[in-house]
Short mmCIF file of N, CA, C and O in Angstrom, two decimals:
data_model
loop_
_atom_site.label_atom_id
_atom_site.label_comp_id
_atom_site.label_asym_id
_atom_site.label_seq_id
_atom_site.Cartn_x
_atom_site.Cartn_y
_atom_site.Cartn_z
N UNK A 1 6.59 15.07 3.03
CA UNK A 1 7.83 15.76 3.38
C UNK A 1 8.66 15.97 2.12
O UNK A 1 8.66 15.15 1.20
N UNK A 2 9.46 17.22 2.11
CA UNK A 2 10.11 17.46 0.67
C UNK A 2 11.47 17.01 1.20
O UNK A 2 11.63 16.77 2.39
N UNK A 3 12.24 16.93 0.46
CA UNK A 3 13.80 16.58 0.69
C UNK A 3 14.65 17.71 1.31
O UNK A 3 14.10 18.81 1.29
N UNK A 4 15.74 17.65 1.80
CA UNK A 4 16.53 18.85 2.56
C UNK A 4 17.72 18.30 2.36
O UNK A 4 18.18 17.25 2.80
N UNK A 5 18.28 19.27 1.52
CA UNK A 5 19.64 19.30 1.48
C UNK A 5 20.23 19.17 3.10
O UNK A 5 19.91 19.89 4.04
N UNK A 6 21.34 17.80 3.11
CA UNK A 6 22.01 17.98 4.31
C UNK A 6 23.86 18.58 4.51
O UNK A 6 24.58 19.00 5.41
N UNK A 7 23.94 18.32 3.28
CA UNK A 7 25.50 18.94 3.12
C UNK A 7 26.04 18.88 1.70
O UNK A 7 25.82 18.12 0.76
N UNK A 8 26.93 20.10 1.90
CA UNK A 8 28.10 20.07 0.26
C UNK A 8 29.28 19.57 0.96
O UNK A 8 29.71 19.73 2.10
N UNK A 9 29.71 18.85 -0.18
CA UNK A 9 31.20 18.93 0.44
C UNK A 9 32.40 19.58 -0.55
O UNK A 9 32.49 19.26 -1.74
N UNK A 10 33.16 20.39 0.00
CA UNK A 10 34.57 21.38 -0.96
C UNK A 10 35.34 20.58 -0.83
O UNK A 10 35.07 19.65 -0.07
N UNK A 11 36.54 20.57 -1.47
CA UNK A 11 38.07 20.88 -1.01
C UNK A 11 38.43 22.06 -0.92
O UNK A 11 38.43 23.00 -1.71
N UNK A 12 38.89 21.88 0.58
CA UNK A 12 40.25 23.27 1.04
C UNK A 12 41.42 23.20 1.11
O UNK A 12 41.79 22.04 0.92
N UNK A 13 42.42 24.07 1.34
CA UNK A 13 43.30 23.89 1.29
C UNK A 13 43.56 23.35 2.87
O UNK A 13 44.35 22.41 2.99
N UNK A 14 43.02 23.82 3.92
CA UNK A 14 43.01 23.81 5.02
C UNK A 14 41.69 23.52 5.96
O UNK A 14 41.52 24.38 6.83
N UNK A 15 40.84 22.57 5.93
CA UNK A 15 39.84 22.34 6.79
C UNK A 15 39.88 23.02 8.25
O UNK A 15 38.88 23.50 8.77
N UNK A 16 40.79 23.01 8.68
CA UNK A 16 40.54 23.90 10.16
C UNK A 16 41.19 25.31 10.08
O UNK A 16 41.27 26.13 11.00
N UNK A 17 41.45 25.40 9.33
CA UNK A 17 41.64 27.18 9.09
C UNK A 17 40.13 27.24 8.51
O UNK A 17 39.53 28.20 8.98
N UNK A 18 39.53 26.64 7.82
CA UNK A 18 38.35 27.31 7.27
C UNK A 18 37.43 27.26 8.11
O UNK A 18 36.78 28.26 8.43
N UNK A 19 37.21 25.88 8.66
CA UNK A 19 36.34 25.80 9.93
C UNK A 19 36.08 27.06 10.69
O UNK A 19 35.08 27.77 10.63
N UNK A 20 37.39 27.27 11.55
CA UNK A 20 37.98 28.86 12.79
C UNK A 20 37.44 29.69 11.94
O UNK A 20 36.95 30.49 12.74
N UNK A 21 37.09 30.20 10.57
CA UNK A 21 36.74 31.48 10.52
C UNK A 21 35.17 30.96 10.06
O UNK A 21 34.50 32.00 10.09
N UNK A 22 34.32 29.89 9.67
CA UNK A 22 33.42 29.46 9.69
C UNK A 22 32.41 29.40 11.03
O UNK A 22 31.18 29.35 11.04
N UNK A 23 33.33 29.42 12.16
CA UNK A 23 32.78 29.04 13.66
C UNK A 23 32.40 30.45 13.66
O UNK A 23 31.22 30.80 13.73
N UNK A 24 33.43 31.28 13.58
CA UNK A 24 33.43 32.73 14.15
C UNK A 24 32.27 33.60 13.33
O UNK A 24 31.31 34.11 13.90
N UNK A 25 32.53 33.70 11.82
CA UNK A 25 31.27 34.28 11.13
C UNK A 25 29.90 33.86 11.22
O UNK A 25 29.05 34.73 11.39
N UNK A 26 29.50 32.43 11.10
CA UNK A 26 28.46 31.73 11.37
C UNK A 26 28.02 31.29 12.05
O UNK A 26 27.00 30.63 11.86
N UNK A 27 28.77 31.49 13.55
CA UNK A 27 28.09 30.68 14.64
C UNK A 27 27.80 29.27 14.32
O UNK A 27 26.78 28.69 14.71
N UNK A 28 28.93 28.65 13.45
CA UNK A 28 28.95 27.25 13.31
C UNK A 28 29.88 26.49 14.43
O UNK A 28 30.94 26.85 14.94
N UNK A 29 29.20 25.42 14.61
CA UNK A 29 30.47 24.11 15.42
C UNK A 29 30.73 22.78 14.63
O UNK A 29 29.83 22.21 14.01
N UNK A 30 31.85 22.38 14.69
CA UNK A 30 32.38 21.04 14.57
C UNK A 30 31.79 19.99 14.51
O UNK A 30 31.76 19.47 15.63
N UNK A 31 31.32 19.43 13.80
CA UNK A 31 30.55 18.50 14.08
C UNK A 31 30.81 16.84 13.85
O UNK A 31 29.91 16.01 13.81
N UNK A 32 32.21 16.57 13.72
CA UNK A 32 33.06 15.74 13.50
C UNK A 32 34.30 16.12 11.98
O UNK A 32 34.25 16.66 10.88
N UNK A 33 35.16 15.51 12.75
CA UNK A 33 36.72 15.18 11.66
C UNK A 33 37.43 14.08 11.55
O UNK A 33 37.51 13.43 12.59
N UNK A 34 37.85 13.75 10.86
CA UNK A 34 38.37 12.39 10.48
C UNK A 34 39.14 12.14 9.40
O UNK A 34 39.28 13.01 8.54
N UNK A 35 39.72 10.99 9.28
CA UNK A 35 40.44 10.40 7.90
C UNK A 35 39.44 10.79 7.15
O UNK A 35 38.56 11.50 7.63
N UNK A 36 39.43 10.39 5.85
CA UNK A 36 38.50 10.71 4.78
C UNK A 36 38.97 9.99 3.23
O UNK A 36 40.09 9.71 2.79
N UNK A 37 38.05 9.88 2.83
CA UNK A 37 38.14 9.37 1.18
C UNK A 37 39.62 9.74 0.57
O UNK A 37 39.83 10.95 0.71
N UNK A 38 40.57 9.14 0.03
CA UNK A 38 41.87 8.94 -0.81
C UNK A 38 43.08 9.51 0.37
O UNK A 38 43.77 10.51 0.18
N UNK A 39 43.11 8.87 1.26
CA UNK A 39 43.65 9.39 2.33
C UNK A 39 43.84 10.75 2.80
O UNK A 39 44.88 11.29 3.17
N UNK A 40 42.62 11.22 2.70
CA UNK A 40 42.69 12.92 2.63
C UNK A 40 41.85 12.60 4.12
O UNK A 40 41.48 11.56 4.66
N UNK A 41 41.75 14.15 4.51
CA UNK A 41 41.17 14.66 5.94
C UNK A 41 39.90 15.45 5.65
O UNK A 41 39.76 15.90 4.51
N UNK A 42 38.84 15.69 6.71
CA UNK A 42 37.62 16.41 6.79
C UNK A 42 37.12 16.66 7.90
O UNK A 42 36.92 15.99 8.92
N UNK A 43 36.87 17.96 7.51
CA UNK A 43 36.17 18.98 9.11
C UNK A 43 34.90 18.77 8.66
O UNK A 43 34.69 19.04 7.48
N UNK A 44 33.91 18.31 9.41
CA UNK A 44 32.50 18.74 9.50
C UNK A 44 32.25 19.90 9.79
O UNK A 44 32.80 20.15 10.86
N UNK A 45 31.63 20.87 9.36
CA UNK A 45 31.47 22.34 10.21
C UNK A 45 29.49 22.64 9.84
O UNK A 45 28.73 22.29 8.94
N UNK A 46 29.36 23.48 11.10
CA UNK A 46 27.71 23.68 10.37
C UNK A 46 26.88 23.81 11.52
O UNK A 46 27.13 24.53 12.48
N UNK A 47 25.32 22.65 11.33
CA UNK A 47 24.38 23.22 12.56
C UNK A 47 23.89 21.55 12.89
O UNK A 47 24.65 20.59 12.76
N UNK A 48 22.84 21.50 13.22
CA UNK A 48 22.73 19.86 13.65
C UNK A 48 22.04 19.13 12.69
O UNK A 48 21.95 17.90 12.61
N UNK A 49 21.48 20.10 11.83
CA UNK A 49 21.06 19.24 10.39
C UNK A 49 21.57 19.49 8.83
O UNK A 49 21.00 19.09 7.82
N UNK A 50 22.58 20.12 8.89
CA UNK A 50 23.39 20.57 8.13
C UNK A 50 24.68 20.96 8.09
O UNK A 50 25.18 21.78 8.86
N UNK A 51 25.30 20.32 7.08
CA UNK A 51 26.95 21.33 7.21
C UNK A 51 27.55 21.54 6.29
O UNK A 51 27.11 21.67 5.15
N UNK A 52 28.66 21.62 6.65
CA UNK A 52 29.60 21.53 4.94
C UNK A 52 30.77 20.55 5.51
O UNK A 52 31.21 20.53 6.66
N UNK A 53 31.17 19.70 4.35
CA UNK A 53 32.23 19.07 4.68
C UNK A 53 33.70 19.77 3.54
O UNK A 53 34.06 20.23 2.46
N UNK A 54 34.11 19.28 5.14
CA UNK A 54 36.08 20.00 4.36
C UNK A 54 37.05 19.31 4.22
O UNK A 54 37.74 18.99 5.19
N UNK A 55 37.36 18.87 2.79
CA UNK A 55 37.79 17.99 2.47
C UNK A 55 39.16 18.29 2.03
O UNK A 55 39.22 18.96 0.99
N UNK A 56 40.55 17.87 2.71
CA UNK A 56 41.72 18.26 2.10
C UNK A 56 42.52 16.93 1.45
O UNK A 56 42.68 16.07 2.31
N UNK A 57 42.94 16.64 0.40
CA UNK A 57 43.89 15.67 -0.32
C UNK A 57 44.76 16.01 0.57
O UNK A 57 44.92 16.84 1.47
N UNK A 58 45.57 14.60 -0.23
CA UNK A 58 46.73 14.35 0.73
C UNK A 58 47.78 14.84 0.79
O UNK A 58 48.68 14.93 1.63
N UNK A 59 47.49 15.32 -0.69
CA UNK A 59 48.82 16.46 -1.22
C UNK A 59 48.09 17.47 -1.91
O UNK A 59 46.97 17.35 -2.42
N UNK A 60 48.87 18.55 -1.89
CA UNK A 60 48.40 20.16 -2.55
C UNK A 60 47.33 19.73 -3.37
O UNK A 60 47.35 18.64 -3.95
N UNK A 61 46.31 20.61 -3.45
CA UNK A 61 45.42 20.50 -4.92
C UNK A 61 45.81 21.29 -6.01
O UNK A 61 46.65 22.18 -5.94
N UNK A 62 45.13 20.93 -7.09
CA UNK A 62 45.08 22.60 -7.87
C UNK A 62 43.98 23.52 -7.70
O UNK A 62 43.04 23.19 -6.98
N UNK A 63 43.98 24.45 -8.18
CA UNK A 63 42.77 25.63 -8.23
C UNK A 63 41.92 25.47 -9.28
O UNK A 63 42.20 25.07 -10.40
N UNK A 64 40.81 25.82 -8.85
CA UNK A 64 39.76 25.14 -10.31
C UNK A 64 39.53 26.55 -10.92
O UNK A 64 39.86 27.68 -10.56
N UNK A 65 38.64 25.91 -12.28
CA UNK A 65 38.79 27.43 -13.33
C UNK A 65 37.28 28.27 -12.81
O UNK A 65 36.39 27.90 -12.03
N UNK A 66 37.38 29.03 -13.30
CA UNK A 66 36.19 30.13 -12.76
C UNK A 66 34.88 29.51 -12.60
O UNK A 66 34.53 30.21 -13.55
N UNK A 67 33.88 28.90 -12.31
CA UNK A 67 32.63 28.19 -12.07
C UNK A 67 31.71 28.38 -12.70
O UNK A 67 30.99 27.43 -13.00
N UNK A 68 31.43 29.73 -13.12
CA UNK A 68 30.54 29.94 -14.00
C UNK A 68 30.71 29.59 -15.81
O UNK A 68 29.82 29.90 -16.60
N UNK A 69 31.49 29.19 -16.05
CA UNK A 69 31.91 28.72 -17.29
C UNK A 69 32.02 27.62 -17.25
O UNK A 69 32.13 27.21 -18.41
N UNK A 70 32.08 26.48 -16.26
CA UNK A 70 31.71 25.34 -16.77
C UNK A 70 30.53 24.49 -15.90
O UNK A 70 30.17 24.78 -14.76
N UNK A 71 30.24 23.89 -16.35
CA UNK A 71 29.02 22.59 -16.56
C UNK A 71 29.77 21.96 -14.63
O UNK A 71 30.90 21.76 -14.18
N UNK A 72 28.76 21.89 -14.24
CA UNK A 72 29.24 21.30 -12.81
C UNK A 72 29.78 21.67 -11.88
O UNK A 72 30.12 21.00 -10.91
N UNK A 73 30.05 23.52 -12.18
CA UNK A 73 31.01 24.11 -10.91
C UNK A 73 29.97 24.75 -9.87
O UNK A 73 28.81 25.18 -9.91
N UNK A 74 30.95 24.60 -8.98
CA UNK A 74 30.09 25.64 -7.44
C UNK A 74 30.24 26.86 -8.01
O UNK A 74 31.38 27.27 -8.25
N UNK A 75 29.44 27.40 -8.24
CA UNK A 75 29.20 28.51 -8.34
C UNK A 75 29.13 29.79 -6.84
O UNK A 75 29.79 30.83 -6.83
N UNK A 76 28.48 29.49 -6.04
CA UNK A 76 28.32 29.45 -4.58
C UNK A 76 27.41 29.26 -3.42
O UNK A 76 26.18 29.32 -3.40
N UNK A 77 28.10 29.07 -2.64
CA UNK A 77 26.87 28.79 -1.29
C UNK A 77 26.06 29.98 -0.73
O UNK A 77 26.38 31.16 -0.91
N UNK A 78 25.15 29.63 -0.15
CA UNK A 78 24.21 30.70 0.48
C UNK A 78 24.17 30.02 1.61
O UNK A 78 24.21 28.79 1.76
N UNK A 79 24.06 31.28 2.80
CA UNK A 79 23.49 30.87 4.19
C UNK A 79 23.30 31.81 4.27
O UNK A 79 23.85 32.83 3.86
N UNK A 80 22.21 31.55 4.97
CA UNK A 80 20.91 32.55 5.70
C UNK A 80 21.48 33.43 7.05
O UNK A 80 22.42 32.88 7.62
N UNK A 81 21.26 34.07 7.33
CA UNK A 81 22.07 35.15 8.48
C UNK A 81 20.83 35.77 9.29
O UNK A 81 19.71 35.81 8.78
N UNK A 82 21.10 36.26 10.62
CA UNK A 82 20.05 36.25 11.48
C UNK A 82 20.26 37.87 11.22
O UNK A 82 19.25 38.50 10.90
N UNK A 83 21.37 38.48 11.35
CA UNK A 83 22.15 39.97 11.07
C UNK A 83 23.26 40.16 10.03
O UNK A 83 24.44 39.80 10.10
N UNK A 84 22.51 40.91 8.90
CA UNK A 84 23.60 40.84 7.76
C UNK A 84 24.21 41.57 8.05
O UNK A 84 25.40 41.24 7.99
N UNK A 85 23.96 42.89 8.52
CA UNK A 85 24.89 43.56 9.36
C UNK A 85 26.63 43.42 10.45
O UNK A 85 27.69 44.03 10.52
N UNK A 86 26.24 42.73 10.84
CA UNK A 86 26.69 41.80 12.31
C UNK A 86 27.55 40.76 11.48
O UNK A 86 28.77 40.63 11.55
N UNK A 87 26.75 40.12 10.75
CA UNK A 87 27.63 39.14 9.68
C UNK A 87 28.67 39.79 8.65
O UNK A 87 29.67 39.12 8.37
N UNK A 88 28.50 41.08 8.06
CA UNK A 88 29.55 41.94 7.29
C UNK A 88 30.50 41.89 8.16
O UNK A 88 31.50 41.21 7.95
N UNK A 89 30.33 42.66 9.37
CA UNK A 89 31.63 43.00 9.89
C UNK A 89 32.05 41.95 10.45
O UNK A 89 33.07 42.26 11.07
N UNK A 90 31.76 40.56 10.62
CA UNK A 90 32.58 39.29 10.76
C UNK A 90 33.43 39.04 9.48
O UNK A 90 34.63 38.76 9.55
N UNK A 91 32.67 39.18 8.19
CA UNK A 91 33.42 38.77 7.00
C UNK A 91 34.48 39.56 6.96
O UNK A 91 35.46 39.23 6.29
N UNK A 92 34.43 40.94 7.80
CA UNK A 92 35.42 41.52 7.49
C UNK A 92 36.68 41.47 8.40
O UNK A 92 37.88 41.64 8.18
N UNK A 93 35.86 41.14 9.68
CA UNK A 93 37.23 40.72 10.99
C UNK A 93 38.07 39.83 10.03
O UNK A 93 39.28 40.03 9.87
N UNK A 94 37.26 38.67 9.27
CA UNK A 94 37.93 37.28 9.16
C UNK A 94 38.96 37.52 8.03
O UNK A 94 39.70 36.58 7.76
N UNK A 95 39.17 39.17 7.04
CA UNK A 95 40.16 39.16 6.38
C UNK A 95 39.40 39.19 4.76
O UNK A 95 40.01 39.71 3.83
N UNK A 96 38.19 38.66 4.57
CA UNK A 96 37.52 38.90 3.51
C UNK A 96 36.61 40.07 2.70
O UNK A 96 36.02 40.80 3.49
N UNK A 97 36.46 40.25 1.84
CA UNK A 97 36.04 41.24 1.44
C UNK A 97 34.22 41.48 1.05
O UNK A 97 33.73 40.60 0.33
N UNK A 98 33.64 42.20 1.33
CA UNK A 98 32.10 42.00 0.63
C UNK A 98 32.46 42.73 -0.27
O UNK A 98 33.31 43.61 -0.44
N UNK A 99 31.18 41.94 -1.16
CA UNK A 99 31.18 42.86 -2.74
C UNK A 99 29.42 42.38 -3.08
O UNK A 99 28.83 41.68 -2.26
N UNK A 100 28.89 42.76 -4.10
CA UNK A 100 27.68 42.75 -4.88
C UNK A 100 26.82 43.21 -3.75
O UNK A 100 26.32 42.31 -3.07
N UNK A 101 26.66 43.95 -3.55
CA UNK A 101 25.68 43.97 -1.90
C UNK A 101 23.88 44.09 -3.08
O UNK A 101 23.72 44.67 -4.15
N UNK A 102 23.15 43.52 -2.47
CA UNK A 102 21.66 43.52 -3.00
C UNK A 102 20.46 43.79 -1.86
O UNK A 102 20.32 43.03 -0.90
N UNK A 103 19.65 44.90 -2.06
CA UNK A 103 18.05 44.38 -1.33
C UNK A 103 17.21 43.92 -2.65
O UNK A 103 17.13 44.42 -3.78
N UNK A 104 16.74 43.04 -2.18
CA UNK A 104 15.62 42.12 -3.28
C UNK A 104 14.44 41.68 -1.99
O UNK A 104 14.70 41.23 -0.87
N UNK A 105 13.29 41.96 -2.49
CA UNK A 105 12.00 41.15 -2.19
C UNK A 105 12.41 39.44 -1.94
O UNK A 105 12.38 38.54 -2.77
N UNK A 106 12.74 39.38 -0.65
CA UNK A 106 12.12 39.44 0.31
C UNK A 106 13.14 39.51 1.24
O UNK A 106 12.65 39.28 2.34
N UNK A 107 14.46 39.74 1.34
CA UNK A 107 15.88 40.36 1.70
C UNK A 107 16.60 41.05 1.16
O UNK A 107 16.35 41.88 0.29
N UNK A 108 17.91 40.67 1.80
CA UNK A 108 19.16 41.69 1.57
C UNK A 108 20.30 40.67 1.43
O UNK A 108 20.30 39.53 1.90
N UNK A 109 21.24 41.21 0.75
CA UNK A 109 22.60 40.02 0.69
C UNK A 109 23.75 40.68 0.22
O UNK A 109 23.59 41.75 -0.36
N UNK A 110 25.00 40.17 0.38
CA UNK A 110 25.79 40.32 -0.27
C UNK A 110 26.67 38.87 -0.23
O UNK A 110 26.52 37.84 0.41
N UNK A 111 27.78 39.36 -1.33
CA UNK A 111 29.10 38.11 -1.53
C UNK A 111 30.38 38.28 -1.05
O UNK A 111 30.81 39.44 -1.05
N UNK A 112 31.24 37.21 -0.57
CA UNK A 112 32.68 37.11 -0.43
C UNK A 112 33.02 35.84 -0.75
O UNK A 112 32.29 34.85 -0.78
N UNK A 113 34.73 35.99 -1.10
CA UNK A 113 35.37 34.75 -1.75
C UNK A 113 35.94 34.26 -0.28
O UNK A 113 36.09 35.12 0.59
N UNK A 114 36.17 33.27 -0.08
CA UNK A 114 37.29 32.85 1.31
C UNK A 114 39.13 32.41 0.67
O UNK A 114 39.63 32.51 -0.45
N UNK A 115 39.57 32.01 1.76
CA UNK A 115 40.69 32.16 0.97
C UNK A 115 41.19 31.35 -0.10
O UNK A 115 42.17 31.54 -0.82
N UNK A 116 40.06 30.06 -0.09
CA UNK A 116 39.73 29.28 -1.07
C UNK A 116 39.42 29.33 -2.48
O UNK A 116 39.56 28.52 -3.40
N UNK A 117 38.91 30.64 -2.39
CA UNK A 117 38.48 30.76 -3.83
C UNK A 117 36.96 30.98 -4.00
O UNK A 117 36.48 31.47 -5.03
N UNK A 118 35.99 30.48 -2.59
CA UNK A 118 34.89 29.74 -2.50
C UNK A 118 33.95 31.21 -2.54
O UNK A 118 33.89 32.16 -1.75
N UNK A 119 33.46 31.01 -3.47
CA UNK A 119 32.11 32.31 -3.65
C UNK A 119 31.41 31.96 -2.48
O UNK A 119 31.41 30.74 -2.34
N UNK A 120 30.58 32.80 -1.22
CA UNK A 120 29.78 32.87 -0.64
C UNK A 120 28.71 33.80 -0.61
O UNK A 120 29.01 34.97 -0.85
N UNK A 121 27.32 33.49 -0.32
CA UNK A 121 26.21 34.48 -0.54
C UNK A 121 25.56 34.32 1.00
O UNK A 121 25.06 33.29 1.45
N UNK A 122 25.72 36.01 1.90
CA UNK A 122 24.93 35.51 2.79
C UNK A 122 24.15 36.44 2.66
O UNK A 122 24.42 37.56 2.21
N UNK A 123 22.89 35.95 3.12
CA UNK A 123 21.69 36.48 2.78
C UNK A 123 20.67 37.05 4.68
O UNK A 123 20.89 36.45 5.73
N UNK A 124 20.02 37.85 4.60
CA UNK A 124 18.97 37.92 5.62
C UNK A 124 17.74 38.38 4.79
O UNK A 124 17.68 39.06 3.77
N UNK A 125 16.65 37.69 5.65
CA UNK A 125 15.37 37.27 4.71
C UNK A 125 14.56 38.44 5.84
O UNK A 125 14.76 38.56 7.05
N UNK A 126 13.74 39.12 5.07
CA UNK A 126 12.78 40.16 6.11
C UNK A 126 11.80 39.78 7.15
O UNK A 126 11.21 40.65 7.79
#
């Protein structure tokens, strides 16, 4: 058996604002919330073997610098989409924008930021 990534975890500014538009684009659910590490809070959001955790401090954060310039940043997430189609016009109900749109061997994809900042790549595989 190979290993499987089971989760990233961010900071948001808002774990259940991100969640609500996470549920709605991805057909994700809740999968627990709670206190959390430095008295901060976290939404589980995702599928039954995977998620993302949403991690908010206890007080404001700052904004991190662009990702691709340094050593250790998210650069961004990918999830797989059943209808990239179907999935655009969710990204777009939810207020976000697509950009880079790609067909590549052996799909199609494009990107959006959330209100986080958070690069996303969703992809459908042929």
């Amino acid at each position: 058996m190979s290993a499987v990534l089971e989760h990233a975890n961010v900071t948001v500014a808002d774990p259940h604002g991100t969640a609500a538009w996470m549920q709605k684009v991805f057909g994700w659910h809740i999968r627990w919330e709670g206190a959390a590490k430095n008295g901060g809070y976290s939404v589980h959001v995702g599928e039954t073997n995977s998620y993302l955790a949403l991690y908010a401090p206890p007080s404001a954060a700052g904004k991190a610098p662009e990702s691709y310039g340094i050593i250790g940043g998210l650069n961004h997430l990918a999830v797989i989409v059943p209808d990239l189609d179907a999935t655009e016009d969710a990204v777009k109900a939810a207020g976000f924008t697509p950009i880079n749109h790609g067909d590549y061997e052996p799909g199609r994809r494009f990107y959006f930021h959330d209100e986080n900042g958070i690069e996303f790549e969703a992809v459908q595989y042929d």
